[in-house]
mmCIF file of C-alpha atoms in Angstrom:
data_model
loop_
_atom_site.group_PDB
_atom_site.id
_atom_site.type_symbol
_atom_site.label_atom_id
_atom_site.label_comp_id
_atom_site.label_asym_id
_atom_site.label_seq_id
_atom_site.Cartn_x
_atom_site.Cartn_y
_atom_site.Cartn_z
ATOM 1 C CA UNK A 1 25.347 -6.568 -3.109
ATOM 2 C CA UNK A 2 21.991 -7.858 -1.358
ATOM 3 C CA UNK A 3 21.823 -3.964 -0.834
ATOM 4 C CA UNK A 4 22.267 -2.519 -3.874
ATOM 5 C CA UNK A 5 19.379 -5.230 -5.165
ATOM 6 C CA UNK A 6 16.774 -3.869 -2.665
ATOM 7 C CA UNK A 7 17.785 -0.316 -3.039
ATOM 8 C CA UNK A 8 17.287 -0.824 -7.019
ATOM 9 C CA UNK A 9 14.532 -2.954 -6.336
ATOM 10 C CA UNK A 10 12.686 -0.159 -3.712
ATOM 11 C CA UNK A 11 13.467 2.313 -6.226
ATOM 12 C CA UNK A 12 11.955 0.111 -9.361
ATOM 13 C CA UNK A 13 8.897 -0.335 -7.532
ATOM 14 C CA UNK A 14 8.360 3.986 -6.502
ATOM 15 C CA UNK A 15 9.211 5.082 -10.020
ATOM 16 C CA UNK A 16 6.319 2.312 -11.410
ATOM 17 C CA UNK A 17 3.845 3.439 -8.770
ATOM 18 C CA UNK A 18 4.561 6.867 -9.347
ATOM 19 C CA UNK A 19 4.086 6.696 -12.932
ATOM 20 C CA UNK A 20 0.898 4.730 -12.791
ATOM 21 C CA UNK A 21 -0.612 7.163 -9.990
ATOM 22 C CA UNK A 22 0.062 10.240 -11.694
ATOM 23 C CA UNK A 23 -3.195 9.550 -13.860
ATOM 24 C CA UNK A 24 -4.705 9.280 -10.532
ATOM 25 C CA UNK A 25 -4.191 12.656 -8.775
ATOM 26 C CA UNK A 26 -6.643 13.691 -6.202
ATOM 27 C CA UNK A 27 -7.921 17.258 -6.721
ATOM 28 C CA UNK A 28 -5.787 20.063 -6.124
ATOM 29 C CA UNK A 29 -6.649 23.329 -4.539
ATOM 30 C CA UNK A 30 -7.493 26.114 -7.413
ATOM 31 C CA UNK A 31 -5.220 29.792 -7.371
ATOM 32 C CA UNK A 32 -7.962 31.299 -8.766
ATOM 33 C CA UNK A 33 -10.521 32.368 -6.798
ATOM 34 C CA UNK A 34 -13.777 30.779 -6.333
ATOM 35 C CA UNK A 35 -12.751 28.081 -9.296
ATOM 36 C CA UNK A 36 -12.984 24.208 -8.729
ATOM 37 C CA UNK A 37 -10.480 21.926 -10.147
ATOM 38 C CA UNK A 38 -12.134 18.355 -11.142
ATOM 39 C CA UNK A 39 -10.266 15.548 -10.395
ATOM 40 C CA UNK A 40 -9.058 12.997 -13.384
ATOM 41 C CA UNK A 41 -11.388 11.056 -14.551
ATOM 42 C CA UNK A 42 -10.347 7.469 -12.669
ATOM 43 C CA UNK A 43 -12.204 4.284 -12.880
ATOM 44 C CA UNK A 44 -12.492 1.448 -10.851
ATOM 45 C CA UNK A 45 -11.370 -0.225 -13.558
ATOM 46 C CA UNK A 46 -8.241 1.224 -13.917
ATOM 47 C CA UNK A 47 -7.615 1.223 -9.848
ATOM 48 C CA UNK A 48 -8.145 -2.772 -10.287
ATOM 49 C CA UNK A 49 -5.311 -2.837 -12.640
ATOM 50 C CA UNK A 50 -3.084 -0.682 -10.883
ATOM 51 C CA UNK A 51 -3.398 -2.709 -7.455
ATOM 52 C CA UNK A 52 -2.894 -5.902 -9.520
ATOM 53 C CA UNK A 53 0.241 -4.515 -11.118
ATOM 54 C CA UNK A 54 1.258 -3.531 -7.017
ATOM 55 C CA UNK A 55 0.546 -7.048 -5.967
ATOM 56 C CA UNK A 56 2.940 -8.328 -8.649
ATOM 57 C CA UNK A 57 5.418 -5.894 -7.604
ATOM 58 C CA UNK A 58 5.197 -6.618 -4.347
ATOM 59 C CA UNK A 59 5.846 -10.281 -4.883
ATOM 60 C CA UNK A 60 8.597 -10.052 -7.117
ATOM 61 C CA UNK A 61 10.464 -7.389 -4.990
ATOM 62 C CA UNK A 62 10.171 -10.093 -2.151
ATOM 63 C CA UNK A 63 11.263 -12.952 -4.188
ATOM 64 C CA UNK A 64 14.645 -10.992 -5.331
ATOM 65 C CA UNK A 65 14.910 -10.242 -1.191
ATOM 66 C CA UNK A 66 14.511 -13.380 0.408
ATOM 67 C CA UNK A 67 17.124 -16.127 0.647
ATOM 68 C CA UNK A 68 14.764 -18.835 0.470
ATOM 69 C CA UNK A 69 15.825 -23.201 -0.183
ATOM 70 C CA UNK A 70 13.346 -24.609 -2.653
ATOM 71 C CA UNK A 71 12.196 -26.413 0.544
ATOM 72 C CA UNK A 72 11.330 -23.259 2.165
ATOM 73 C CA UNK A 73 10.392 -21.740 -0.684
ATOM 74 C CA UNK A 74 7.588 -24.428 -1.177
ATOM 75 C CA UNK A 75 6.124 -23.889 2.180
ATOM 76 C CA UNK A 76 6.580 -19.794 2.449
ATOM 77 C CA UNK A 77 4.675 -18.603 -0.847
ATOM 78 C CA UNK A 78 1.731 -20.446 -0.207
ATOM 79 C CA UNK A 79 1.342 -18.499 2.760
ATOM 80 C CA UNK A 80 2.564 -15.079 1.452
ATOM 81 C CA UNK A 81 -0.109 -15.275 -1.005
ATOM 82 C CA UNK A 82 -2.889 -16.217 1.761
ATOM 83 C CA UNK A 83 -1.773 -12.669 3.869
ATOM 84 C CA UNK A 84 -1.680 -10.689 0.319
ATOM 85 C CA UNK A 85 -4.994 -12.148 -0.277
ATOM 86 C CA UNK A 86 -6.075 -11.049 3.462
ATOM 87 C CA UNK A 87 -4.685 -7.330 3.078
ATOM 88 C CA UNK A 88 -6.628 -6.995 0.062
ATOM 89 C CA UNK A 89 -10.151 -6.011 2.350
ATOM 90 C CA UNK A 90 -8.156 -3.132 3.926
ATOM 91 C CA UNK A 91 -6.463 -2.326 0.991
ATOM 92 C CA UNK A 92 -9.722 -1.997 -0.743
ATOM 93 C CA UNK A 93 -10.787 0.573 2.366
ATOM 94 C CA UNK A 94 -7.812 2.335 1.652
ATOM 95 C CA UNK A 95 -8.642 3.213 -1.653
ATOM 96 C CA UNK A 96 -12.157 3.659 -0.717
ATOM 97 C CA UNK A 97 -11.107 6.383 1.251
ATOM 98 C CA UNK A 98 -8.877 8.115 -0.714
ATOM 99 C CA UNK A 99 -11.607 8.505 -3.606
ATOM 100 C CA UNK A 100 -13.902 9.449 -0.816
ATOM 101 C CA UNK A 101 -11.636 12.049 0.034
ATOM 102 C CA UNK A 102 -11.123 13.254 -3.251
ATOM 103 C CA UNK A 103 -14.854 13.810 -4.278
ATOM 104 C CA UNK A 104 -15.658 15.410 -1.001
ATOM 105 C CA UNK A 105 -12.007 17.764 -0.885
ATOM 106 C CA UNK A 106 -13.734 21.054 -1.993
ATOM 107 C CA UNK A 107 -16.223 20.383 0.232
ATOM 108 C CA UNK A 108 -15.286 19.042 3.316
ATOM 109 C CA UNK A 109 -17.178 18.906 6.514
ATOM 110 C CA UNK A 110 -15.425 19.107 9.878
ATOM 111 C CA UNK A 111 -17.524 16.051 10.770
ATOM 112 C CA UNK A 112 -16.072 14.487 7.300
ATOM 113 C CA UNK A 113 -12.591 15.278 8.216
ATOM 114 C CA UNK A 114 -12.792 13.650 11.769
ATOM 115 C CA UNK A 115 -14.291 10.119 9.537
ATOM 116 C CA UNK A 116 -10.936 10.723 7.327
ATOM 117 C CA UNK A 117 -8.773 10.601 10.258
ATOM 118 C CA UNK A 118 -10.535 7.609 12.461
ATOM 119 C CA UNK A 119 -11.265 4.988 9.199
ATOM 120 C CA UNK A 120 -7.521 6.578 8.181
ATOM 121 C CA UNK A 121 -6.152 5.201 11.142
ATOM 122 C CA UNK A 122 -8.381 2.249 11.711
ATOM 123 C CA UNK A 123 -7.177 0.838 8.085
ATOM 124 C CA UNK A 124 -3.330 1.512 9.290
ATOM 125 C CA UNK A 125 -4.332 -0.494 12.424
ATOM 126 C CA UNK A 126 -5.920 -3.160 10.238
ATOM 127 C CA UNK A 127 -2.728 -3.986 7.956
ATOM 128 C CA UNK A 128 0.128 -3.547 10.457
ATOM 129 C CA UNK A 129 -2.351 -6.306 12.815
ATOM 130 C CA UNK A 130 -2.601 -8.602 10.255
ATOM 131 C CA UNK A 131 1.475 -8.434 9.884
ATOM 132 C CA UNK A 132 1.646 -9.604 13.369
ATOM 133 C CA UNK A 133 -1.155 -12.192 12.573
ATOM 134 C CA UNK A 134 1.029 -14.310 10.102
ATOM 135 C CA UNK A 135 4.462 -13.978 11.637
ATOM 136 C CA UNK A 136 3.930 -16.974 13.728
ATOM 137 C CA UNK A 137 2.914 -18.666 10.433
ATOM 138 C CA UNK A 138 6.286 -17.726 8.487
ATOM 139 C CA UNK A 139 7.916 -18.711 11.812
ATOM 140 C CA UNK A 140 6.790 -22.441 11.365
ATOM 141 C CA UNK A 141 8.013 -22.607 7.779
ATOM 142 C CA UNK A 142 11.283 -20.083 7.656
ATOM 143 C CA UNK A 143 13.812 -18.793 10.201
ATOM 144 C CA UNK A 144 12.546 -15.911 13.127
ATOM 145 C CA UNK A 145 15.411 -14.224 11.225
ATOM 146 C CA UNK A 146 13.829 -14.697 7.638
ATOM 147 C CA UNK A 147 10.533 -13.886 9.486
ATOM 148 C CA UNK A 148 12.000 -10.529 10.256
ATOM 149 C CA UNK A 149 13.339 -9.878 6.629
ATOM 150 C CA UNK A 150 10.145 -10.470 5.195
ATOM 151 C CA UNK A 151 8.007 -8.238 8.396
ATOM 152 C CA UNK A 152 10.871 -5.396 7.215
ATOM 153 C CA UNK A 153 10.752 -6.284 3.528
ATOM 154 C CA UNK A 154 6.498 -6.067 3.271
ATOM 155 C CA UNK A 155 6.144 -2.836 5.700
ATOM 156 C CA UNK A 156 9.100 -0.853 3.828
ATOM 157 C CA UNK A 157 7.342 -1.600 0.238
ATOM 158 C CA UNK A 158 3.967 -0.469 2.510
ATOM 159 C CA UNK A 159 5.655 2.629 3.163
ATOM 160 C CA UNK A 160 6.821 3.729 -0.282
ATOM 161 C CA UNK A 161 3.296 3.293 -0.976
ATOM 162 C CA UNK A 162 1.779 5.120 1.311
ATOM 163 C CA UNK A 163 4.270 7.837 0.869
ATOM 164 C CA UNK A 164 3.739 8.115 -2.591
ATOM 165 C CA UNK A 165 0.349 8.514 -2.101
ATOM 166 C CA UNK A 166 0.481 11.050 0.395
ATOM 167 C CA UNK A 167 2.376 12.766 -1.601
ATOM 168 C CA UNK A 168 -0.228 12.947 -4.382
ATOM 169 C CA UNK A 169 -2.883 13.612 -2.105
ATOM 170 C CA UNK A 170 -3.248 17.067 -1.208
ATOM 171 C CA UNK A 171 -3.476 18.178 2.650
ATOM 172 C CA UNK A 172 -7.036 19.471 3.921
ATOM 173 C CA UNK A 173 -7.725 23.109 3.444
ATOM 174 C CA UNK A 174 -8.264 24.011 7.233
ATOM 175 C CA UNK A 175 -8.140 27.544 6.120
ATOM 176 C CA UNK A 176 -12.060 28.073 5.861
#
């Protein structure tokens, strides 16, 4: 049963992103010759929303997850919200980048695409660090066990992000 709830739950969580992000394509590459495709018009605003609306998400998918007492319960949200507040400066990177990316895409610079790769990597680095950082915390308040569940848990619902991002995102046109 715990399954099926995650499964549903990982699924719940790709279909919202995926319907929020489609407003947020990066540019694709034109089939006609010499013509630029614009990206959508994308605010900040509207980024802000969308990574509050994650957040949430991300919460509630690890609330219907974790077998928590009230007891532990009491002691382990305070610090899950503490790390979501920490991951929020790389997170901001991220997304940095990726509009970054997407104004310079027509027009990238081999110099430009080596940046892309290294702060790429660097904010990867960043948020799988500060994972490590807090699981001695959630050791001192939950099970090494529960620890793990909520380590597996945080970097799965990472992934589904990332990969529905990537898959928005086109690749670099190394063919100039």
């Amino acid at each position: 049963m715990k399954r099926v709830v995650t499964a549903f739950s990982f699924a719940a969580a790709t279909l919202l992103l995926s319907s929020v992000l489609t407003f947020a394509q990066a540019p694709q590459p034109s089939s006609q010759s010499g013509a630029n495709t614009q990206p959508d018009s994308i605010n900040d605003k509207d980024i802000e929303m969308l990574r509050a609306n994650l957040r949430e998400n991300r919460k509630e998918l690890m609330a219907q997850n974790m077998t928590l007492t009230a007891d532990e319960a009491t002691k382990f949200w305070p610090i899950f919200d503490q790390y979501r507040k920490e991951a929020i400066k790389p997170n901001d990177e991220r997304w940095a980048l990726i509009k970054e990316y997407a104004a310079n895409y027509d027009t990238m610079t081999e110099a430009q695409a080596q940046d892309y790769m290294k702060r790429s990597t660097a904010v990867d680095q960043e948020l799988h660090a500060l994972r490590l950082k807090y699981v001695p915390a959630f050791e001192k308040v939950i099970s090494p066990k529960k620890t793990a569940l909520w380590f597996q848990i945080d970097r799965h619902i990472d992934l589904m992000i990332n990969l529905q991002l990537s898959s928005l995102i086109p690749l670099v046109n190394a063919s100039e």
